[in-house]
Amino acid sequence: KVDISIDPTRDVDIPIYFHHTDEIYNWSIQRSKYFYKHLLENIAIPPTSELYWINTTGLRIIEQHLHKSYIRKIKVIKDKKLAETNFKILNNILPCNRNLHKWRKSETNLCYFCKEEESISHLLYYCTRAKPIWDLIENVILGDDNITHDIVIFGYDRDNVLNHLLSVIVYYIYKEWLVCSLEN
């Protein structure tokens, strides 16, 4: 154990070596990156949006996968409205009835059309109004490949053009939802 004081008049002897489990680490040769990494491992809390998507999709979203999704869905897309919508989706802040109800801006968290809980996933992919659009896109554009919920939300890792097209479709589904919700 090391007793460290912030009193500048007191000399503090920090040991050069310390024991961590069965290994001995030499503090004098470690760079700050080493300490920063261990500090992050001990106190870092994953973003709530990451936890939300892990619980919703059942996927184990690791930092690298999420980072690639941000690149595919935000950084590569030059249109600011599409990138903003994708940012809101990935961070779970896109206004939908579930979020609006949680933020106390809506009386209900149910979908206007199918009366199920309206999450971002439901609004953009699972709703009875959105699902036929994805089925049509799957048949017309992809042929043999399937468009899954995860591809719609996190992007397609092999094709930036397809990601852009999916982002446009998601944007217009969301804008149509906005119009319908404003008109009741």
PDB file of C-alpha atoms in Angstrom:
ATOM      1  CA  LYS A   1       0.000   0.000   0.000  1.00  0.00           C
ATOM      2  CA  VAL A   2       1.214   3.467  -0.811  1.00  0.00           C
ATOM      3  CA  ASP A   3       0.369   6.525   1.230  1.00  0.00           C
ATOM      4  CA  ILE A   4       0.374   9.587  -1.027  1.00  0.00           C
ATOM      5  CA  SER A   5      -0.144  13.113   0.242  1.00  0.00           C
ATOM      6  CA  ILE A   6      -0.839  16.319  -1.626  1.00  0.00           C
ATOM      7  CA  ASP A   7       1.225  18.258   0.900  1.00  0.00           C
ATOM      8  CA  PRO A   8       4.161  19.699  -1.131  1.00  0.00           C
ATOM      9  CA  THR A   9       6.457  19.866   1.889  1.00  0.00           C
ATOM     10  CA  ARG A  10       6.246  16.148   2.557  1.00  0.00           C
ATOM     11  CA  ASP A  11       8.404  13.766   0.562  1.00  0.00           C
ATOM     12  CA  VAL A  12       6.581  10.736  -0.720  1.00  0.00           C
ATOM     13  CA  ASP A  13       8.376   7.568  -1.645  1.00  0.00           C
ATOM     14  CA  ILE A  14       6.484   5.729  -4.355  1.00  0.00           C
ATOM     15  CA  PRO A  15       7.743   2.196  -4.745  1.00  0.00           C
ATOM     16  CA  ILE A  16       9.343   1.350  -8.037  1.00  0.00           C
ATOM     17  CA  TYR A  17       7.802  -2.118  -8.052  1.00  0.00           C
ATOM     18  CA  PHE A  18       4.381  -3.275  -7.039  1.00  0.00           C
ATOM     19  CA  HIS A  19       2.769  -6.692  -6.974  1.00  0.00           C
ATOM     20  CA  HIS A  20      -0.349  -7.345  -8.969  1.00  0.00           C
ATOM     21  CA  THR A  21      -1.571 -10.909  -8.576  1.00  0.00           C
ATOM     22  CA  ASP A  22       1.420 -13.102  -9.412  1.00  0.00           C
ATOM     23  CA  GLU A  23       3.270 -10.634 -11.597  1.00  0.00           C
ATOM     24  CA  ILE A  24       5.612  -7.816 -10.651  1.00  0.00           C
ATOM     25  CA  TYR A  25       5.294  -4.552 -12.564  1.00  0.00           C
ATOM     26  CA  ASN A  26       8.015  -1.947 -12.770  1.00  0.00           C
ATOM     27  CA  TRP A  27       6.386   1.475 -12.485  1.00  0.00           C
ATOM     28  CA  SER A  28       9.462   3.337 -13.604  1.00  0.00           C
ATOM     29  CA  ILE A  29       9.310   1.927 -17.142  1.00  0.00           C
ATOM     30  CA  GLN A  30       5.562   2.249 -17.663  1.00  0.00           C
ATOM     31  CA  ARG A  31       4.240   5.077 -19.796  1.00  0.00           C
ATOM     32  CA  SER A  32       1.095   7.017 -19.003  1.00  0.00           C
ATOM     33  CA  LYS A  33      -0.861   4.992 -21.592  1.00  0.00           C
ATOM     34  CA  TYR A  34      -0.476   1.946 -19.327  1.00  0.00           C
ATOM     35  CA  PHE A  35      -2.013   3.761 -16.340  1.00  0.00           C
ATOM     36  CA  TYR A  36      -4.710   5.366 -18.477  1.00  0.00           C
ATOM     37  CA  LYS A  37      -5.734   1.967 -19.848  1.00  0.00           C
ATOM     38  CA  HIS A  38      -6.012   0.463 -16.365  1.00  0.00           C
ATOM     39  CA  LEU A  39      -7.906   3.483 -15.098  1.00  0.00           C
ATOM     40  CA  LEU A  40     -10.431   3.167 -17.921  1.00  0.00           C
ATOM     41  CA  GLU A  41     -10.845  -0.547 -17.294  1.00  0.00           C
ATOM     42  CA  ASN A  42     -11.669   0.094 -13.652  1.00  0.00           C
ATOM     43  CA  ILE A  43     -13.994   3.101 -13.902  1.00  0.00           C
ATOM     44  CA  ALA A  44     -15.290   3.201 -17.482  1.00  0.00           C
ATOM     45  CA  ILE A  45     -19.014   2.711 -17.888  1.00  0.00           C
ATOM     46  CA  PRO A  46     -20.237   1.861 -21.382  1.00  0.00           C
ATOM     47  CA  PRO A  47     -22.611   4.391 -22.942  1.00  0.00           C
ATOM     48  CA  THR A  48     -26.266   3.742 -22.251  1.00  0.00           C
ATOM     49  CA  SER A  49     -26.940   3.576 -25.977  1.00  0.00           C
ATOM     50  CA  GLU A  50     -24.468   0.703 -26.293  1.00  0.00           C
ATOM     51  CA  LEU A  51     -26.176  -1.142 -23.442  1.00  0.00           C
ATOM     52  CA  TYR A  52     -29.550  -0.470 -25.061  1.00  0.00           C
ATOM     53  CA  TRP A  53     -28.479  -1.973 -28.384  1.00  0.00           C
ATOM     54  CA  ILE A  54     -26.856  -4.965 -26.670  1.00  0.00           C
ATOM     55  CA  ASN A  55     -30.108  -5.673 -24.807  1.00  0.00           C
ATOM     56  CA  THR A  56     -32.312  -4.985 -27.837  1.00  0.00           C
ATOM     57  CA  THR A  57     -30.443  -6.933 -30.478  1.00  0.00           C
ATOM     58  CA  GLY A  58     -28.814  -9.584 -28.341  1.00  0.00           C
ATOM     59  CA  LEU A  59     -25.554  -8.826 -30.088  1.00  0.00           C
ATOM     60  CA  ARG A  60     -22.344  -8.324 -28.249  1.00  0.00           C
ATOM     61  CA  ILE A  61     -21.474  -4.905 -29.600  1.00  0.00           C
ATOM     62  CA  ILE A  62     -17.820  -4.460 -28.969  1.00  0.00           C
ATOM     63  CA  GLU A  63     -16.140  -1.091 -29.158  1.00  0.00           C
ATOM     64  CA  GLN A  64     -14.575  -1.810 -32.549  1.00  0.00           C
ATOM     65  CA  HIS A  65     -17.916  -2.882 -34.070  1.00  0.00           C
ATOM     66  CA  LEU A  66     -19.638   0.227 -32.750  1.00  0.00           C
ATOM     67  CA  HIS A  67     -16.769   2.391 -33.981  1.00  0.00           C
ATOM     68  CA  LYS A  68     -17.124   0.888 -37.471  1.00  0.00           C
ATOM     69  CA  SER A  69     -20.870   1.566 -37.350  1.00  0.00           C
ATOM     70  CA  TYR A  70     -20.197   5.219 -36.577  1.00  0.00           C
ATOM     71  CA  ILE A  71     -17.848   5.406 -39.552  1.00  0.00           C
ATOM     72  CA  ARG A  72     -20.291   3.625 -41.893  1.00  0.00           C
ATOM     73  CA  LYS A  73     -23.401   5.469 -40.794  1.00  0.00           C
ATOM     74  CA  ILE A  74     -22.115   8.949 -39.883  1.00  0.00           C
ATOM     75  CA  LYS A  75     -18.609   9.814 -41.015  1.00  0.00           C
ATOM     76  CA  VAL A  76     -18.803   8.446 -44.571  1.00  0.00           C
ATOM     77  CA  ILE A  77     -22.225   9.962 -45.300  1.00  0.00           C
ATOM     78  CA  LYS A  78     -21.805  13.538 -46.498  1.00  0.00           C
ATOM     79  CA  ASP A  79     -25.442  14.608 -46.217  1.00  0.00           C
ATOM     80  CA  LYS A  80     -25.785  16.173 -42.771  1.00  0.00           C
ATOM     81  CA  LYS A  81     -29.471  15.286 -42.298  1.00  0.00           C
ATOM     82  CA  LEU A  82     -28.819  11.608 -42.981  1.00  0.00           C
ATOM     83  CA  ALA A  83     -25.746  11.598 -40.742  1.00  0.00           C
ATOM     84  CA  GLU A  84     -27.692  13.371 -37.975  1.00  0.00           C
ATOM     85  CA  THR A  85     -30.520  10.845 -38.175  1.00  0.00           C
ATOM     86  CA  ASN A  86     -28.033   7.958 -38.063  1.00  0.00           C
ATOM     87  CA  PHE A  87     -26.297   9.569 -35.075  1.00  0.00           C
ATOM     88  CA  LYS A  88     -29.620   9.793 -33.239  1.00  0.00           C
ATOM     89  CA  ILE A  89     -30.386   6.165 -34.049  1.00  0.00           C
ATOM     90  CA  LEU A  90     -27.022   4.837 -32.871  1.00  0.00           C
ATOM     91  CA  ASN A  91     -27.210   6.907 -29.688  1.00  0.00           C
ATOM     92  CA  ASN A  92     -30.846   5.943 -29.020  1.00  0.00           C
ATOM     93  CA  ILE A  93     -32.062   9.554 -29.005  1.00  0.00           C
ATOM     94  CA  LEU A  94     -34.243   9.489 -32.116  1.00  0.00           C
ATOM     95  CA  PRO A  95     -37.718  10.695 -31.126  1.00  0.00           C
ATOM     96  CA  CYS A  96     -40.110   7.759 -31.180  1.00  0.00           C
ATOM     97  CA  ASN A  97     -43.078   7.151 -28.900  1.00  0.00           C
ATOM     98  CA  ARG A  98     -41.010   5.106 -26.444  1.00  0.00           C
ATOM     99  CA  ASN A  99     -38.427   7.883 -26.054  1.00  0.00           C
ATOM    100  CA  LEU A 100     -41.023  10.659 -26.119  1.00  0.00           C
ATOM    101  CA  HIS A 101     -42.986   8.898 -23.389  1.00  0.00           C
ATOM    102  CA  LYS A 102     -39.805   8.430 -21.355  1.00  0.00           C
ATOM    103  CA  TRP A 103     -39.005  12.140 -21.813  1.00  0.00           C
ATOM    104  CA  ARG A 104     -42.632  12.979 -20.807  1.00  0.00           C
ATOM    105  CA  LYS A 105     -43.466  14.479 -24.195  1.00  0.00           C
ATOM    106  CA  SER A 106     -46.030  11.879 -25.210  1.00  0.00           C
ATOM    107  CA  GLU A 107     -48.952  10.281 -23.414  1.00  0.00           C
ATOM    108  CA  THR A 108     -48.280   6.821 -24.781  1.00  0.00           C
ATOM    109  CA  ASN A 109     -45.338   4.697 -25.828  1.00  0.00           C
ATOM    110  CA  LEU A 110     -47.419   2.662 -28.288  1.00  0.00           C
ATOM    111  CA  CYS A 111     -47.209   2.715 -32.073  1.00  0.00           C
ATOM    112  CA  TYR A 112     -50.048   4.599 -33.759  1.00  0.00           C
ATOM    113  CA  PHE A 113     -50.551   1.847 -36.319  1.00  0.00           C
ATOM    114  CA  CYS A 114     -50.036  -1.527 -34.628  1.00  0.00           C
ATOM    115  CA  LYS A 115     -50.388  -0.601 -30.928  1.00  0.00           C
ATOM    116  CA  GLU A 116     -47.089  -2.226 -29.887  1.00  0.00           C
ATOM    117  CA  GLU A 117     -44.365  -0.439 -27.971  1.00  0.00           C
ATOM    118  CA  GLU A 118     -42.724   1.904 -30.457  1.00  0.00           C
ATOM    119  CA  SER A 119     -38.973   1.767 -30.032  1.00  0.00           C
ATOM    120  CA  ILE A 120     -36.505   2.945 -32.655  1.00  0.00           C
ATOM    121  CA  SER A 121     -36.253  -0.624 -33.927  1.00  0.00           C
ATOM    122  CA  HIS A 122     -40.010  -0.920 -34.173  1.00  0.00           C
ATOM    123  CA  LEU A 123     -40.424   2.453 -35.874  1.00  0.00           C
ATOM    124  CA  LEU A 124     -37.752   1.866 -38.509  1.00  0.00           C
ATOM    125  CA  TYR A 125     -37.937  -1.876 -39.109  1.00  0.00           C
ATOM    126  CA  TYR A 126     -40.559  -3.963 -37.301  1.00  0.00           C
ATOM    127  CA  CYS A 127     -43.690  -1.820 -37.677  1.00  0.00           C
ATOM    128  CA  THR A 128     -46.422  -3.131 -39.972  1.00  0.00           C
ATOM    129  CA  ARG A 129     -45.969   0.047 -42.035  1.00  0.00           C
ATOM    130  CA  ALA A 130     -42.157  -0.246 -42.345  1.00  0.00           C
ATOM    131  CA  LYS A 131     -41.736  -4.001 -42.832  1.00  0.00           C
ATOM    132  CA  PRO A 132     -43.254  -4.077 -46.377  1.00  0.00           C
ATOM    133  CA  ILE A 133     -40.771  -1.384 -47.441  1.00  0.00           C
ATOM    134  CA  TRP A 134     -37.835  -3.523 -46.314  1.00  0.00           C
ATOM    135  CA  ASP A 135     -39.315  -6.603 -47.992  1.00  0.00           C
ATOM    136  CA  LEU A 136     -39.612  -4.674 -51.257  1.00  0.00           C
ATOM    137  CA  ILE A 137     -36.061  -3.315 -50.998  1.00  0.00           C
ATOM    138  CA  GLU A 138     -34.785  -6.806 -50.237  1.00  0.00           C
ATOM    139  CA  ASN A 139     -36.507  -8.276 -53.301  1.00  0.00           C
ATOM    140  CA  VAL A 140     -35.713  -5.475 -55.742  1.00  0.00           C
ATOM    141  CA  ILE A 141     -32.164  -4.494 -54.806  1.00  0.00           C
ATOM    142  CA  LEU A 142     -30.511  -7.343 -52.953  1.00  0.00           C
ATOM    143  CA  GLY A 143     -32.089 -10.413 -54.498  1.00  0.00           C
ATOM    144  CA  ASP A 144     -30.576 -13.271 -52.475  1.00  0.00           C
ATOM    145  CA  ASP A 145     -29.278 -11.271 -49.489  1.00  0.00           C
ATOM    146  CA  ASN A 146     -31.508 -10.422 -46.562  1.00  0.00           C
ATOM    147  CA  ILE A 147     -31.930  -7.000 -45.028  1.00  0.00           C
ATOM    148  CA  THR A 148     -31.899  -7.551 -41.305  1.00  0.00           C
ATOM    149  CA  HIS A 149     -32.608  -5.206 -38.451  1.00  0.00           C
ATOM    150  CA  ASP A 150     -28.902  -5.069 -37.628  1.00  0.00           C
ATOM    151  CA  ILE A 151     -27.986  -4.022 -41.174  1.00  0.00           C
ATOM    152  CA  VAL A 152     -30.589  -1.255 -41.083  1.00  0.00           C
ATOM    153  CA  ILE A 153     -29.383   0.066 -37.714  1.00  0.00           C
ATOM    154  CA  PHE A 154     -25.614  -0.583 -37.805  1.00  0.00           C
ATOM    155  CA  GLY A 155     -24.927  -0.597 -41.533  1.00  0.00           C
ATOM    156  CA  TYR A 156     -23.547  -3.059 -44.021  1.00  0.00           C
ATOM    157  CA  ASP A 157     -19.814  -3.532 -43.595  1.00  0.00           C
ATOM    158  CA  ARG A 158     -19.016  -4.232 -47.239  1.00  0.00           C
ATOM    159  CA  ASP A 159     -20.929  -1.615 -49.229  1.00  0.00           C
ATOM    160  CA  ASN A 160     -21.006   2.146 -48.583  1.00  0.00           C
ATOM    161  CA  VAL A 161     -23.477   2.746 -51.418  1.00  0.00           C
ATOM    162  CA  LEU A 162     -25.938   0.328 -49.843  1.00  0.00           C
ATOM    163  CA  ASN A 163     -25.422   2.003 -46.460  1.00  0.00           C
ATOM    164  CA  HIS A 164     -26.216   5.355 -48.037  1.00  0.00           C
ATOM    165  CA  LEU A 165     -29.350   3.954 -49.689  1.00  0.00           C
ATOM    166  CA  LEU A 166     -30.507   2.359 -46.422  1.00  0.00           C
ATOM    167  CA  SER A 167     -29.884   5.657 -44.611  1.00  0.00           C
ATOM    168  CA  VAL A 168     -32.054   7.497 -47.149  1.00  0.00           C
ATOM    169  CA  ILE A 169     -34.862   4.970 -46.680  1.00  0.00           C
ATOM    170  CA  VAL A 170     -34.581   5.165 -42.887  1.00  0.00           C
ATOM    171  CA  TYR A 171     -34.633   8.965 -43.078  1.00  0.00           C
ATOM    172  CA  TYR A 172     -37.827   8.972 -45.154  1.00  0.00           C
ATOM    173  CA  ILE A 173     -39.529   6.390 -42.937  1.00  0.00           C
ATOM    174  CA  TYR A 174     -38.744   8.605 -39.963  1.00  0.00           C
ATOM    175  CA  LYS A 175     -39.924  11.786 -41.739  1.00  0.00           C
ATOM    176  CA  GLU A 176     -43.171  10.081 -42.740  1.00  0.00           C
ATOM    177  CA  TRP A 177     -43.647   9.063 -39.093  1.00  0.00           C
ATOM    178  CA  LEU A 178     -43.140  12.702 -38.083  1.00  0.00           C
ATOM    179  CA  VAL A 179     -45.804  13.867 -40.521  1.00  0.00           C
ATOM    180  CA  CYS A 180     -48.243  11.186 -39.350  1.00  0.00           C
ATOM    181  CA  SER A 181     -47.629  11.973 -35.685  1.00  0.00           C
ATOM    182  CA  LEU A 182     -48.151  15.709 -36.231  1.00  0.00           C
ATOM    183  CA  GLU A 183     -51.395  15.027 -38.057  1.00  0.00           C
ATOM    184  CA  ASN A 184     -52.491  12.447 -35.460  1.00  0.00           C
TER     185      ASN A 184
END
